[in-house]
mmCIF file of the C-alpha atoms, coordinates in Angstrom:
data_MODEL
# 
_entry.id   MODEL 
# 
loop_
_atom_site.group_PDB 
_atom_site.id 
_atom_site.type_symbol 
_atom_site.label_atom_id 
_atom_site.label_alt_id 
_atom_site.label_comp_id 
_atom_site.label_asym_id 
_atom_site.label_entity_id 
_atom_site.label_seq_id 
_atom_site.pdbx_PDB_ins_code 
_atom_site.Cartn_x 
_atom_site.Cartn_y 
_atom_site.Cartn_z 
_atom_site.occupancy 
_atom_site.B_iso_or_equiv 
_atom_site.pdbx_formal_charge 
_atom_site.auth_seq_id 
_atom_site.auth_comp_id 
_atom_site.auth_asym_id 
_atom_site.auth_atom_id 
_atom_site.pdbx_PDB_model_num 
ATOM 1   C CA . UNK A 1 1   ? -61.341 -14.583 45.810 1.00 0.00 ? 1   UNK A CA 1 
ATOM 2   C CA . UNK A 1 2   ? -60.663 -11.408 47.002 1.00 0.00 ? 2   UNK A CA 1 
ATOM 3   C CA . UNK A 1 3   ? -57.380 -10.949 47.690 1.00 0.00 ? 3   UNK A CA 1 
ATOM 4   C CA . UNK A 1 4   ? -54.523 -13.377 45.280 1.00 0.00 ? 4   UNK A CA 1 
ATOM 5   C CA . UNK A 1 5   ? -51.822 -13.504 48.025 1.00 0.00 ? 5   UNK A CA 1 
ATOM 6   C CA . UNK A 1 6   ? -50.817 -12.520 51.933 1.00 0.00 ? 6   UNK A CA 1 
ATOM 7   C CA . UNK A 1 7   ? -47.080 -12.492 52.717 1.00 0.00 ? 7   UNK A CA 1 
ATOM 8   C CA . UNK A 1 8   ? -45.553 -11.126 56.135 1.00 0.00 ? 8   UNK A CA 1 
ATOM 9   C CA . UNK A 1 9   ? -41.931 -9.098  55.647 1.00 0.00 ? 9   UNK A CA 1 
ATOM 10  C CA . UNK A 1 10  ? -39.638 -8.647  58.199 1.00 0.00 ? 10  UNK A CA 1 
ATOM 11  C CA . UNK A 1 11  ? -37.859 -5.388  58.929 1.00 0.00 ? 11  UNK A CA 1 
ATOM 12  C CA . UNK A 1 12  ? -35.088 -6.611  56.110 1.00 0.00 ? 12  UNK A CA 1 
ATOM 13  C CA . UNK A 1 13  ? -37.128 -7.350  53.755 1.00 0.00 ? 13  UNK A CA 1 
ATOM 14  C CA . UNK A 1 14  ? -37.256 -11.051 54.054 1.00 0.00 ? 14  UNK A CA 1 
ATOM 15  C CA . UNK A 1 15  ? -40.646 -13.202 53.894 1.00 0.00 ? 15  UNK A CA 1 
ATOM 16  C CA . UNK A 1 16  ? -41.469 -14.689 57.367 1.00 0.00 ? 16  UNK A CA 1 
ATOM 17  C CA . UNK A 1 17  ? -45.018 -15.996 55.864 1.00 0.00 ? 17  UNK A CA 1 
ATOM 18  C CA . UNK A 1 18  ? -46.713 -16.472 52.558 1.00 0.00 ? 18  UNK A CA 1 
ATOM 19  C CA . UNK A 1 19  ? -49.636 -17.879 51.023 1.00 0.00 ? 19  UNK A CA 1 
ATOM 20  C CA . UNK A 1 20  ? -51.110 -17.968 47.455 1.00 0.00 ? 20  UNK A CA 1 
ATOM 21  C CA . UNK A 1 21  ? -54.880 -18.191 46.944 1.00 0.00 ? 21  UNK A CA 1 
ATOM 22  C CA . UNK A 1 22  ? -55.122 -17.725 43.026 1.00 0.00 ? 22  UNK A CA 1 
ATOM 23  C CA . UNK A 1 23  ? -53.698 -16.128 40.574 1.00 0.00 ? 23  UNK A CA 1 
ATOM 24  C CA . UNK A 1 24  ? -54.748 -15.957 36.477 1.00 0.00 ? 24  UNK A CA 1 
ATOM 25  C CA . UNK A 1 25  ? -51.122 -15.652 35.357 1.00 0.00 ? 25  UNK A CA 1 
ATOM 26  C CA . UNK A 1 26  ? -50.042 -18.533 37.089 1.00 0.00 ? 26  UNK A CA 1 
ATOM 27  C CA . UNK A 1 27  ? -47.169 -16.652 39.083 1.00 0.00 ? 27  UNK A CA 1 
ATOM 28  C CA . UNK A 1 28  ? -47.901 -15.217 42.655 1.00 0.00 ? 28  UNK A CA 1 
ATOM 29  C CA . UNK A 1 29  ? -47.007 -11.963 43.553 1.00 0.00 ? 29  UNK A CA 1 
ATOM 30  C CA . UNK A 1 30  ? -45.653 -13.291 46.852 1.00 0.00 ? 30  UNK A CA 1 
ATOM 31  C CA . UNK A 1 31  ? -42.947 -14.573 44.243 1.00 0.00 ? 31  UNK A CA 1 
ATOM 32  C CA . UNK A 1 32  ? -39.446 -13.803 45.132 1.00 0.00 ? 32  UNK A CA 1 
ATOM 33  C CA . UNK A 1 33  ? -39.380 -10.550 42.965 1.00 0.00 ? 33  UNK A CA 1 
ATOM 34  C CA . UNK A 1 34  ? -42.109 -9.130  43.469 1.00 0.00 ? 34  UNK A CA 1 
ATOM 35  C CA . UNK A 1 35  ? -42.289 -9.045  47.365 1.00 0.00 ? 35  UNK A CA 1 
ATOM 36  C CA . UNK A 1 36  ? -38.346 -7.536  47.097 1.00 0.00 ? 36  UNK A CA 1 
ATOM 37  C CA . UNK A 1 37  ? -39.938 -4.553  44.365 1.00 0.00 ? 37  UNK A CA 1 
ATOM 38  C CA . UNK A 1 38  ? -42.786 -4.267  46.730 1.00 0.00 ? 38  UNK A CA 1 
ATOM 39  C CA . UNK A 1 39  ? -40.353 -3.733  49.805 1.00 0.00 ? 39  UNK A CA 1 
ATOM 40  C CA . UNK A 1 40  ? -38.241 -1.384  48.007 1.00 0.00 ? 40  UNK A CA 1 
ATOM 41  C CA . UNK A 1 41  ? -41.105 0.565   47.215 1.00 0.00 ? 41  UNK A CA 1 
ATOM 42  C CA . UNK A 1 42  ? -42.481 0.945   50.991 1.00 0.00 ? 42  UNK A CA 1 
ATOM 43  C CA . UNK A 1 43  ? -39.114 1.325   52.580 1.00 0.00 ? 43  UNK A CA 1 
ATOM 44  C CA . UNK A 1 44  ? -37.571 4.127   49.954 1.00 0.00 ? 44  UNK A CA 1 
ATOM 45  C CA . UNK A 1 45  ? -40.904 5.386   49.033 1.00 0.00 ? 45  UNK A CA 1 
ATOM 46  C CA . UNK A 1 46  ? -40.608 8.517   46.278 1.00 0.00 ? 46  UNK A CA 1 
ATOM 47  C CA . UNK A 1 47  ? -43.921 9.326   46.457 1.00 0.00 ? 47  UNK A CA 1 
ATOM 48  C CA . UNK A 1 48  ? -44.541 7.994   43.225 1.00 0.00 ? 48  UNK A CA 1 
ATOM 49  C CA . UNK A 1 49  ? -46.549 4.635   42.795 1.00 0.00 ? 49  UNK A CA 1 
ATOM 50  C CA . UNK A 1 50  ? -45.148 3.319   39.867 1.00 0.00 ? 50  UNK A CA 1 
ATOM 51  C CA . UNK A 1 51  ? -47.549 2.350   36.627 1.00 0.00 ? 51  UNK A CA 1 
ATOM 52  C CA . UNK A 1 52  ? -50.582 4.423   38.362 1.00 0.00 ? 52  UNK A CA 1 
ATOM 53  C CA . UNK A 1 53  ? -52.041 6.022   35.318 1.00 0.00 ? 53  UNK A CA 1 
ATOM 54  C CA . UNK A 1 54  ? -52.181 9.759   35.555 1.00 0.00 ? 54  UNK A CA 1 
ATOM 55  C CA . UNK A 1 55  ? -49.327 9.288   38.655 1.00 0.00 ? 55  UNK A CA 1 
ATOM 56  C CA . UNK A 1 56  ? -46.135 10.491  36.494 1.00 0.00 ? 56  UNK A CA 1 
ATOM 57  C CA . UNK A 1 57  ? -45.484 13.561  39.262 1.00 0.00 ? 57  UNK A CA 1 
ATOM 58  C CA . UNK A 1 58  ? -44.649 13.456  42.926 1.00 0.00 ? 58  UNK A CA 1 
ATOM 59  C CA . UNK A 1 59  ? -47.351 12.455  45.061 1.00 0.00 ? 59  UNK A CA 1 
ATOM 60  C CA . UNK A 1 60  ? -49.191 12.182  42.158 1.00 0.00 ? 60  UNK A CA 1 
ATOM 61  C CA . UNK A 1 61  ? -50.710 15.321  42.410 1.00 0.00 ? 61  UNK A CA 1 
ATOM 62  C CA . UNK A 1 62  ? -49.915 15.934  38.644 1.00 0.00 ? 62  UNK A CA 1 
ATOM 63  C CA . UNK A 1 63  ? -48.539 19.283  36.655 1.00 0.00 ? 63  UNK A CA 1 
ATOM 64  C CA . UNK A 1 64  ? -49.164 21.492  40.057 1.00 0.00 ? 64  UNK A CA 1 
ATOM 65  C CA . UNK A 1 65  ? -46.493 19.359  42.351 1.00 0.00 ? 65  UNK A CA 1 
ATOM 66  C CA . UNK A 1 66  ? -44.059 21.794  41.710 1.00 0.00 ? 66  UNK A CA 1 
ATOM 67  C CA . UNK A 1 67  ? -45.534 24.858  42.926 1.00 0.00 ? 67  UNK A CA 1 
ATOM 68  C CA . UNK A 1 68  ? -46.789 22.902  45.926 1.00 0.00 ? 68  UNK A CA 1 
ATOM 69  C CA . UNK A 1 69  ? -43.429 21.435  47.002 1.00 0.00 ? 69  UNK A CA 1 
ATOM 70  C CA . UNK A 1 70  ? -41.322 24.852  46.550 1.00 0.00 ? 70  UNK A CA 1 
ATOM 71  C CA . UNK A 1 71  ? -43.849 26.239  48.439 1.00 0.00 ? 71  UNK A CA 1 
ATOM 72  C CA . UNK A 1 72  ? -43.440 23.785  51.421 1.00 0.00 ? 72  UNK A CA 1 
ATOM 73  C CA . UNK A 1 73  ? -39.832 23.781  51.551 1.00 0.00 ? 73  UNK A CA 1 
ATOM 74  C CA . UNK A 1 74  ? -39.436 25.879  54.536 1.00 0.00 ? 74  UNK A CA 1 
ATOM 75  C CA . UNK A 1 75  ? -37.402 28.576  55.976 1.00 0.00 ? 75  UNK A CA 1 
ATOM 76  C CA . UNK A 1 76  ? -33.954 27.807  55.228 1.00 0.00 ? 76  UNK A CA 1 
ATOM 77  C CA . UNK A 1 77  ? -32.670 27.416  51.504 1.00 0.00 ? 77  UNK A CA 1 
ATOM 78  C CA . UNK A 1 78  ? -29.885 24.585  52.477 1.00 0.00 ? 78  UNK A CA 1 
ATOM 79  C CA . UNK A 1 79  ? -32.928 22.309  53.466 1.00 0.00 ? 79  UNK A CA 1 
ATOM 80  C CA . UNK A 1 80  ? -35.105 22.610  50.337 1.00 0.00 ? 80  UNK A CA 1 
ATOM 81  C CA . UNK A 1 81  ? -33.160 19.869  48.474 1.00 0.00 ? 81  UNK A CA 1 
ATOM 82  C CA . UNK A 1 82  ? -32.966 17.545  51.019 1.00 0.00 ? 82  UNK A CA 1 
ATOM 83  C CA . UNK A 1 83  ? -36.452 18.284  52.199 1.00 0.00 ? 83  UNK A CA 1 
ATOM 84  C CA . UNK A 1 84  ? -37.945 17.876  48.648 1.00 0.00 ? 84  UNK A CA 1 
ATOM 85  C CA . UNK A 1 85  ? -36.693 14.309  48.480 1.00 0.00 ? 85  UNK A CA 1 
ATOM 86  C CA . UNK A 1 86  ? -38.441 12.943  51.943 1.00 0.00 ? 86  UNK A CA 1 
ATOM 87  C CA . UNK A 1 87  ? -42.148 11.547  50.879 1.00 0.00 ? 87  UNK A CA 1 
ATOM 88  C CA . UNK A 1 88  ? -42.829 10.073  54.214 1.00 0.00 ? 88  UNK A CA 1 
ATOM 89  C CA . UNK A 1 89  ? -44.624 6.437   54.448 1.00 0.00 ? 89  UNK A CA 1 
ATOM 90  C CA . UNK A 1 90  ? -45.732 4.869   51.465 1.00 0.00 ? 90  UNK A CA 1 
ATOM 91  C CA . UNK A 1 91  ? -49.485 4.512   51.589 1.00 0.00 ? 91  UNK A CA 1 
ATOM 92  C CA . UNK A 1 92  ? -51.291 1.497   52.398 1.00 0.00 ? 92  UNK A CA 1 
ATOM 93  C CA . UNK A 1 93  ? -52.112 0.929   48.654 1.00 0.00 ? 93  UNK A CA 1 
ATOM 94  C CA . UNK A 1 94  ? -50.962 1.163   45.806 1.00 0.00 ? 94  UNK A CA 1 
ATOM 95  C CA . UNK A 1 95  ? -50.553 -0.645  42.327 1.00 0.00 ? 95  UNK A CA 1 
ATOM 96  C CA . UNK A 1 96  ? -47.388 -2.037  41.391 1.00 0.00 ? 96  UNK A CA 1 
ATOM 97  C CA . UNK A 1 97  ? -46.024 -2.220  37.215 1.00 0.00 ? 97  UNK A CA 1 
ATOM 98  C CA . UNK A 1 98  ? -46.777 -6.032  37.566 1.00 0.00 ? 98  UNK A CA 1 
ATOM 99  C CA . UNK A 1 99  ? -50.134 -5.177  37.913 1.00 0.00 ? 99  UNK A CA 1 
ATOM 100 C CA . UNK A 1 100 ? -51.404 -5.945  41.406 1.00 0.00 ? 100 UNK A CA 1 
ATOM 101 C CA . UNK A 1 101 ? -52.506 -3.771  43.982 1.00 0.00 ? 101 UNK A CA 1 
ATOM 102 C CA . UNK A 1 102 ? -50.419 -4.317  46.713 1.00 0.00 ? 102 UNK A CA 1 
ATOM 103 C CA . UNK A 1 103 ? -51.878 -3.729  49.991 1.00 0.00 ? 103 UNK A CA 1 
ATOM 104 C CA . UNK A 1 104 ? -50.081 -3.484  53.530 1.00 0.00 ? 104 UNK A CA 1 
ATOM 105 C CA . UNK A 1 105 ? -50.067 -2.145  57.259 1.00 0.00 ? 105 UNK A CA 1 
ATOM 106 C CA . UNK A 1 106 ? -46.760 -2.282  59.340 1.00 0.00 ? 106 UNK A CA 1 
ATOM 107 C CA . UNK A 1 107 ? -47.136 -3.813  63.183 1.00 0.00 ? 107 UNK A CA 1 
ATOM 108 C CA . UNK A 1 108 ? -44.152 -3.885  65.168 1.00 0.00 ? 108 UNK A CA 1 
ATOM 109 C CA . UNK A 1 109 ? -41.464 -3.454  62.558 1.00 0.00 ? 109 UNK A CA 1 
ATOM 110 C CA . UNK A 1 110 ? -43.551 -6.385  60.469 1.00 0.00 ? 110 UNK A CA 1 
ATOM 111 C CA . UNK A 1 111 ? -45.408 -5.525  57.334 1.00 0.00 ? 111 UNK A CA 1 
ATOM 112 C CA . UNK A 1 112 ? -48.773 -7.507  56.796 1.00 0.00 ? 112 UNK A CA 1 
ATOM 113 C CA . UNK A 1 113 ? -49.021 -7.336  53.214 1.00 0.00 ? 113 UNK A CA 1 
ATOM 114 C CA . UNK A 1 114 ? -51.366 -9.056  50.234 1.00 0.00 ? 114 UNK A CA 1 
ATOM 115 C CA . UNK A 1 115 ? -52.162 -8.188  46.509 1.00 0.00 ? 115 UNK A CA 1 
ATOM 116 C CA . UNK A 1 116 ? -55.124 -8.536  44.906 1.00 0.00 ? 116 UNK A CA 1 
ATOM 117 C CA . UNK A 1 117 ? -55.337 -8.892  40.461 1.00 0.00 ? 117 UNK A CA 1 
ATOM 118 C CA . UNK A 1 118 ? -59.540 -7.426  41.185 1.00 0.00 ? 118 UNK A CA 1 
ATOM 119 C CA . UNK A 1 119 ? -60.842 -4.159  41.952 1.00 0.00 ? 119 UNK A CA 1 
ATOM 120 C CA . UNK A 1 120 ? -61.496 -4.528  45.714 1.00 0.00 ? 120 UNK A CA 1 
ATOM 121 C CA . UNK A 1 121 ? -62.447 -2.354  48.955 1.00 0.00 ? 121 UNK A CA 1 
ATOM 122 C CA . UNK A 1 122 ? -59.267 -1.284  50.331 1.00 0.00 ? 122 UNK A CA 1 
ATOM 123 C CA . UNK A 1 123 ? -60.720 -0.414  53.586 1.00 0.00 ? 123 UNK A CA 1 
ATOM 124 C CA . UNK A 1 124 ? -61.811 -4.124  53.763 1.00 0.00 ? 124 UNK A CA 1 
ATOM 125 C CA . UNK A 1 125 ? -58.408 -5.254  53.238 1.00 0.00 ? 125 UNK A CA 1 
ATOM 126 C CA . UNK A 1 126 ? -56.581 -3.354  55.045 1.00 0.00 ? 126 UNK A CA 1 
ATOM 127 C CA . UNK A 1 127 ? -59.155 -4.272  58.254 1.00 0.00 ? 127 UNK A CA 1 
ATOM 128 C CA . UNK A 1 128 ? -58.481 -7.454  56.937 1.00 0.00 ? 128 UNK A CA 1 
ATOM 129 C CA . UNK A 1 129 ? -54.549 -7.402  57.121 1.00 0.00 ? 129 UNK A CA 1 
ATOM 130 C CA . UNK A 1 130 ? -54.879 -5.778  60.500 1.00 0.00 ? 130 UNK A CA 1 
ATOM 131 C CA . UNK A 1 131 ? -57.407 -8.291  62.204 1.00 0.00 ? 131 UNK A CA 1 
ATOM 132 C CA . UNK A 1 132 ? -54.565 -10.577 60.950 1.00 0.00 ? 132 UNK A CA 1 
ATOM 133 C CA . UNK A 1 133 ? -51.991 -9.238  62.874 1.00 0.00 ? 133 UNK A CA 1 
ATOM 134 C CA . UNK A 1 134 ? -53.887 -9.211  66.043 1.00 0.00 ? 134 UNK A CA 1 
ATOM 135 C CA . UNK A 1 135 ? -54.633 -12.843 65.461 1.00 0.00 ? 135 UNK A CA 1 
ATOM 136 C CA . UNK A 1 136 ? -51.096 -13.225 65.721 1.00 0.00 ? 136 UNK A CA 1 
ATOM 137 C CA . UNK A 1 137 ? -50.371 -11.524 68.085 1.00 0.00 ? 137 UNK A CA 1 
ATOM 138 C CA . UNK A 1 138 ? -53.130 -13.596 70.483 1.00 0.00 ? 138 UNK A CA 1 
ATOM 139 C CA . UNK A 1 139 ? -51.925 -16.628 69.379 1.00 0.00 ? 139 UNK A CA 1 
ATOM 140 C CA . UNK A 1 140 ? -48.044 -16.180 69.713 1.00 0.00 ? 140 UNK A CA 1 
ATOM 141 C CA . UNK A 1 141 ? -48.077 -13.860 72.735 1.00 0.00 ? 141 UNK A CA 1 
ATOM 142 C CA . UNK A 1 142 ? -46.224 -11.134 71.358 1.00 0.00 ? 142 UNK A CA 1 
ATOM 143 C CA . UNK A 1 143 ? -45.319 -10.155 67.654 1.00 0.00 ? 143 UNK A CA 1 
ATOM 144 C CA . UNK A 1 144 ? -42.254 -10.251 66.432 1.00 0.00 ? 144 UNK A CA 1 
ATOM 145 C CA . UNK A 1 145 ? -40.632 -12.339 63.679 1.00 0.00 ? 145 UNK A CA 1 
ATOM 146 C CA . UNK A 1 146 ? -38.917 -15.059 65.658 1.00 0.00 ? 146 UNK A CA 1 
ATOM 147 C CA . UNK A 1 147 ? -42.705 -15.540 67.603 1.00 0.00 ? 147 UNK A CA 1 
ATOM 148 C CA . UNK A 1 148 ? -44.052 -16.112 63.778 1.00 0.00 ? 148 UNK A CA 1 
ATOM 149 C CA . UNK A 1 149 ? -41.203 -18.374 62.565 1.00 0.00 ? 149 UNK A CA 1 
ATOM 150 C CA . UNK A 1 150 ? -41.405 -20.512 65.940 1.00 0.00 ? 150 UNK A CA 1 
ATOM 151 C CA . UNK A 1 151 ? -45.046 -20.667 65.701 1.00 0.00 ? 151 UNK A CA 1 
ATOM 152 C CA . UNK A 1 152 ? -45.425 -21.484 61.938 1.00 0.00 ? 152 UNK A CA 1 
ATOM 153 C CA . UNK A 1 153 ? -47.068 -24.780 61.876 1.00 0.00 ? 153 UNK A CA 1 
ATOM 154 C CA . UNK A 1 154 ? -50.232 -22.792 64.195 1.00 0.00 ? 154 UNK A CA 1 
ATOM 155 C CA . UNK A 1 155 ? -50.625 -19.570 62.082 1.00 0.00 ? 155 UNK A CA 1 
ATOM 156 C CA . UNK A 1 156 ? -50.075 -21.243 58.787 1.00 0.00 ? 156 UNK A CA 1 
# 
């Protein structure tokens, strides 16, 4: 199997859509707790992915962050807190402390989002994830989350 769960999140956070393939521990990562740590992470992304070995630094780009960010902090001085502290999106993977890789793309406010326990192409996921959301989008017309909650018993 290549990928252990898919789960759709609304804007808020909340699961519109899950499904677990397989899992060796017996608990999904769609699981209540880890979709809400996995949502915290992409919406206040610190630009830190949290248990990535070697990953301790901002952006992960190790001891030399520092340099790199004070030298990106722009014209004014006021800024250069504030703008330190803004990391953007968070990537479309990266591995969580429960030990999945946790994989997403956002479409229309919606994030399409699986974890996988194996070592697997990310580009083939995430084409995955995305060929997904178009499916949905064919089949309900447009894509929002009411169109996925009224259509539930087709996309399931």
């Amino acid at each position: 199997a290549m990928i252990t769960n898919f789960f759709v999140l609304s804007p808020r956070g909340d699961t519109v859509i899950a499904k677990n393939y397989r899992s060796k521990s017996g608990v999904g990562a769609h699981e209540r707790s880890h979709t809400e740590a996995f949502f915290r992470k992409v919406k206040f992304w610190d630009g830190v992915a949290p248990g990535t070995p070697g990953m301790d630094s901002t952006l992960g780009l190790g001891t030399g962050s520092k340099g790199l960010s004070s030298s990106q902090s722009g014209a004014s001085d006021g800024d250069s807190k504030e703008g330190s502290k803004r990391f953007g999106d968070a990537p479309p993977v990266f591995v969580m402390p429960d030990g999945y890789s946790y994989m997403h793309v956002k479409r229309n406010g919606l994030i399409f989002g699986c974890a996988t326990e194996k070592n697997v192409s990310p580009v083939v996921v995430i084409e995955l994830l995305s060929k997904i959301a178009k499916v949905f989008k064919d089949y309900c017309g447009t894509l929002s989350e009411e169109s996925i909650r009224k259509n539930f018993i087709l996309l399931y």
